[in-house]
Amino acid sequence: TGPIKPTPLIGVLGIKDKTPFLSVSPNNDDYLIVIGDTKDELGGSEYFEYIHRFIGGVCPRVDFTDSKINMLAVLSLIKNKLVKSVHDCSKGGLSIALSELSIFGNIGCTIDIEKIPCEENLSSEKILFSESHSRYLLVINKKNIEKVNHILSKKKIAFAVLGKYSGDQIIIKHKSKNLVKFRIDLAQKRYFNGLEDLLKHG
C-alpha cells in the first residue's frame, strides 16, 4: 500500500442546507457534461503512482476565481432542478469519475474527449488522468440539455457535452478513434471486489 499522502483536514460547523441530495443514477439517453478546464497536472496523480510508479510532475493548482464561477454555476443548475447527478472529477481524473457514474448506475456510456476544455495540444492520456481541480461531471436529462447548454454558454463557463448513456459498455473516443472500451459488469467486478482480490492475490 505505502504511506498516506499529506492530507489537510478541515472541520466545519454550520446550518444544514435543506436542498435535496442528488443521488439519481444516469438512465438511458441521459447526457454527460463536464464543467471546468483540464490542465497538464499529473503530479501526485493516481495514474503516475500506480501505472508509472513515478512521484513528481506538475501538481494541480486551484484557480480560486474559476473555482467559484464553476461551483456557483453547478449550484444554480441544482437549485433549478436541471441536474440529475453531479460527480467530482478529482482522484483518478476524468476516466475514473465517468467510470464510477456508469458502475453505480449500471449503464454504459459513449463519450468523445475531443471537445473537453483543456490546454492546447494536451494528450489523451493527460486529458483522461489529469487531476485538475474545479471540475464536475453532470448527468442531464435529455429534456433539459438545451436549457443547460444555454445557461452555461451565457455564463461563459468552460464546459463540453461529452456524450450519452446507453448500452452495457464504457466507450471513450477521441474523434473516431476508440481509446477505451470495456464492459460494465467487468468494471463492477473489479471495482467492488478490489479488496478481496488484493487479499487473495496480493
Short mmCIF file of C-alpha atoms in Angstrom, two decimals:
data_model
loop_
_atom_site.label_atom_id
_atom_site.label_comp_id
_atom_site.label_asym_id
_atom_site.label_seq_id
_atom_site.Cartn_x
_atom_site.Cartn_y
_atom_site.Cartn_z
CA THR A 1 0.00 0.00 0.00
CA GLY A 2 2.54 2.62 1.06
CA PRO A 3 2.47 5.80 3.12
CA ILE A 4 -0.58 8.07 3.18
CA LYS A 5 -0.14 11.24 1.14
CA PRO A 6 -0.24 14.54 3.07
CA THR A 7 -3.94 15.31 3.53
CA PRO A 8 -5.37 18.52 5.02
CA LEU A 9 -8.29 18.04 7.40
CA ILE A 10 -10.87 20.80 7.78
CA GLY A 11 -13.64 20.90 10.39
CA VAL A 12 -16.71 22.97 9.57
CA LEU A 13 -19.82 23.92 11.56
CA GLY A 14 -22.92 25.41 10.00
CA ILE A 15 -26.65 25.27 9.41
CA LYS A 16 -27.84 22.28 7.43
CA ASP A 17 -28.86 23.04 3.85
CA LYS A 18 -32.28 21.58 3.09
CA THR A 19 -31.54 21.32 -0.64
CA PRO A 20 -32.36 17.74 -1.72
CA PHE A 21 -29.32 15.49 -2.05
CA LEU A 22 -28.60 14.42 -5.63
CA SER A 23 -28.16 10.68 -5.86
CA VAL A 24 -30.03 9.77 -9.04
CA SER A 25 -28.16 7.36 -11.29
CA PRO A 26 -27.93 8.01 -15.04
CA ASN A 27 -30.53 6.46 -17.32
CA ASN A 28 -30.66 5.60 -20.99
CA ASP A 29 -30.29 8.70 -23.23
CA ASP A 30 -29.16 10.98 -20.38
CA TYR A 31 -26.34 13.34 -21.35
CA LEU A 32 -22.95 13.73 -19.67
CA ILE A 33 -21.41 17.19 -19.35
CA VAL A 34 -18.02 18.21 -17.98
CA ILE A 35 -17.51 21.64 -16.41
CA GLY A 36 -14.04 23.13 -15.89
CA ASP A 37 -10.64 23.17 -17.58
CA THR A 38 -8.37 20.15 -17.74
CA LYS A 39 -4.68 21.02 -17.47
CA ASP A 40 -1.32 19.29 -17.70
CA GLU A 41 -1.39 18.40 -13.99
CA LEU A 42 -0.49 14.76 -13.43
CA GLY A 43 1.84 15.43 -10.49
CA GLY A 44 0.80 13.35 -7.48
CA SER A 45 -1.86 11.59 -9.54
CA GLU A 46 -3.09 8.03 -9.17
CA TYR A 47 -2.02 7.45 -12.77
CA PHE A 48 1.60 8.43 -12.15
CA GLU A 49 1.78 6.47 -8.91
CA TYR A 50 0.14 3.20 -9.92
CA ILE A 51 0.86 2.97 -13.65
CA HIS A 52 4.28 4.59 -13.93
CA ARG A 53 5.49 4.18 -10.32
CA PHE A 54 6.55 7.81 -10.53
CA ILE A 55 6.32 10.58 -7.95
CA GLY A 56 6.76 14.08 -9.35
CA GLY A 57 5.46 16.33 -12.10
CA VAL A 58 3.21 19.37 -12.00
CA CYS A 59 0.65 19.14 -9.20
CA PRO A 60 -2.86 20.60 -9.60
CA ARG A 61 -3.30 24.23 -8.58
CA VAL A 62 -6.54 25.93 -7.64
CA ASP A 63 -7.65 28.98 -9.60
CA PHE A 64 -9.99 30.44 -6.98
CA THR A 65 -11.78 32.69 -9.46
CA ASP A 66 -12.61 29.86 -11.86
CA SER A 67 -13.38 27.53 -8.95
CA LYS A 68 -16.01 29.91 -7.58
CA ILE A 69 -17.56 30.51 -11.01
CA ASN A 70 -17.83 26.79 -11.74
CA MET A 71 -19.17 25.97 -8.29
CA LEU A 72 -21.88 28.65 -8.43
CA ALA A 73 -22.90 27.51 -11.91
CA VAL A 74 -23.34 23.92 -10.71
CA LEU A 75 -25.27 25.06 -7.63
CA SER A 76 -27.56 27.16 -9.82
CA LEU A 77 -28.33 24.17 -12.05
CA ILE A 78 -29.05 22.02 -8.99
CA LYS A 79 -31.32 24.70 -7.48
CA ASN A 80 -33.29 24.88 -10.72
CA LYS A 81 -33.60 21.07 -10.84
CA LEU A 82 -31.80 20.78 -14.17
CA VAL A 83 -29.25 18.22 -12.99
CA LYS A 84 -29.86 14.56 -12.15
CA SER A 85 -26.44 13.83 -10.67
CA VAL A 86 -23.11 15.56 -10.04
CA HIS A 87 -19.75 13.86 -9.62
CA ASP A 88 -16.46 15.48 -8.65
CA CYS A 89 -13.59 14.99 -11.07
CA SER A 90 -10.54 14.54 -8.87
CA LYS A 91 -8.85 11.31 -7.75
CA GLY A 92 -8.02 9.32 -10.86
CA GLY A 93 -9.22 12.10 -13.14
CA LEU A 94 -11.98 12.17 -15.71
CA SER A 95 -11.65 8.48 -16.58
CA ILE A 96 -12.38 7.30 -13.03
CA ALA A 97 -15.18 9.81 -12.45
CA LEU A 98 -17.17 8.84 -15.54
CA SER A 99 -16.49 5.14 -14.88
CA GLU A 100 -17.91 5.44 -11.36
CA LEU A 101 -21.10 7.04 -12.65
CA SER A 102 -21.60 4.13 -15.05
CA ILE A 103 -20.62 1.49 -12.50
CA PHE A 104 -23.09 2.71 -9.87
CA GLY A 105 -25.77 3.43 -12.45
CA ASN A 106 -25.26 0.04 -14.11
CA ILE A 107 -25.34 1.61 -17.56
CA GLY A 108 -22.77 2.22 -20.26
CA CYS A 109 -21.82 5.48 -21.94
CA THR A 110 -20.15 6.64 -25.12
CA ILE A 111 -18.16 9.86 -24.89
CA ASP A 112 -15.76 11.83 -27.07
CA ILE A 113 -13.00 13.80 -25.35
CA GLU A 114 -12.24 15.97 -28.38
CA LYS A 115 -14.24 18.97 -27.15
CA ILE A 116 -13.16 18.85 -23.50
CA PRO A 117 -11.98 22.29 -22.31
CA CYS A 118 -8.23 21.85 -21.90
CA GLU A 119 -4.82 23.30 -22.56
CA GLU A 120 -3.72 23.28 -26.19
CA ASN A 121 -2.19 20.04 -27.53
CA LEU A 122 -2.92 18.11 -24.34
CA SER A 123 -2.56 14.37 -24.95
CA SER A 124 -5.45 11.94 -24.50
CA GLU A 125 -3.54 10.38 -21.61
CA LYS A 126 -3.36 13.69 -19.77
CA ILE A 127 -6.99 14.57 -20.53
CA LEU A 128 -8.17 11.27 -19.06
CA PHE A 129 -5.95 11.14 -15.97
CA SER A 130 -5.12 14.74 -15.02
CA GLU A 131 -6.46 15.61 -11.57
CA SER A 132 -7.04 19.32 -12.23
CA HIS A 133 -9.30 20.96 -9.67
CA SER A 134 -12.69 22.69 -10.01
CA ARG A 135 -14.15 20.19 -12.49
CA TYR A 136 -17.54 18.49 -12.35
CA LEU A 137 -19.35 15.79 -14.29
CA LEU A 138 -23.08 16.44 -14.66
CA VAL A 139 -25.76 13.96 -15.69
CA ILE A 140 -28.53 15.80 -17.55
CA ASN A 141 -31.92 14.52 -18.68
CA LYS A 142 -32.28 14.92 -22.45
CA LYS A 143 -35.30 17.23 -21.98
CA ASN A 144 -33.06 19.72 -20.13
CA ILE A 145 -29.89 19.55 -22.23
CA GLU A 146 -30.67 22.57 -24.44
CA LYS A 147 -31.54 24.74 -21.45
CA VAL A 148 -28.38 23.70 -19.59
CA ASN A 149 -26.32 24.39 -22.71
CA HIS A 150 -27.84 27.86 -22.98
CA ILE A 151 -27.27 28.70 -19.29
CA LEU A 152 -23.64 27.58 -19.24
CA SER A 153 -22.87 29.33 -22.53
CA LYS A 154 -24.47 32.55 -21.28
CA LYS A 155 -22.38 32.39 -18.09
CA LYS A 156 -19.28 31.74 -20.25
CA ILE A 157 -18.48 28.56 -18.33
CA ALA A 158 -15.83 26.22 -19.71
CA PHE A 159 -17.84 23.07 -20.46
CA ALA A 160 -18.50 20.37 -23.03
CA VAL A 161 -21.19 17.82 -23.77
CA LEU A 162 -19.22 14.57 -23.74
CA GLY A 163 -21.84 12.07 -24.86
CA LYS A 164 -24.79 9.96 -23.75
CA TYR A 165 -25.63 6.97 -21.59
CA SER A 166 -26.74 3.71 -23.18
CA GLY A 167 -25.80 0.06 -23.52
CA ASP A 168 -23.54 -2.02 -21.30
CA GLN A 169 -20.09 -0.69 -22.23
CA ILE A 170 -18.00 2.36 -21.42
CA ILE A 171 -16.57 3.67 -24.68
CA ILE A 172 -14.19 6.62 -24.67
CA LYS A 173 -13.27 8.09 -28.05
CA HIS A 174 -11.11 10.83 -29.47
CA LYS A 175 -12.79 11.85 -32.72
CA SER A 176 -13.48 8.49 -34.42
CA LYS A 177 -10.76 6.51 -32.62
CA ASN A 178 -11.66 4.27 -29.69
CA LEU A 179 -9.30 4.88 -26.76
CA VAL A 180 -11.09 2.79 -24.14
CA LYS A 181 -13.79 0.14 -24.37
CA PHE A 182 -14.86 -2.19 -21.57
CA ARG A 183 -17.97 -3.87 -20.22
CA ILE A 184 -19.78 -2.52 -17.17
CA ASP A 185 -20.10 -5.92 -15.49
CA LEU A 186 -16.34 -6.47 -15.63
CA ALA A 187 -15.70 -2.95 -14.32
CA GLN A 188 -18.14 -3.55 -11.45
CA LYS A 189 -16.41 -6.80 -10.56
CA ARG A 190 -13.01 -5.12 -10.36
CA TYR A 191 -14.39 -2.09 -8.52
CA PHE A 192 -16.40 -3.89 -5.84
CA ASN A 193 -14.09 -6.89 -5.36
CA GLY A 194 -10.81 -4.98 -5.29
CA LEU A 195 -10.07 -5.64 -1.61
CA GLU A 196 -10.92 -9.33 -1.92
CA ASP A 197 -8.66 -9.68 -4.97
CA LEU A 198 -5.84 -7.88 -3.16
CA LEU A 199 -6.09 -10.19 -0.13
CA LYS A 200 -6.23 -13.30 -2.31
CA HIS A 201 -3.58 -12.45 -4.87
CA GLY A 202 -1.53 -9.63 -3.32
#
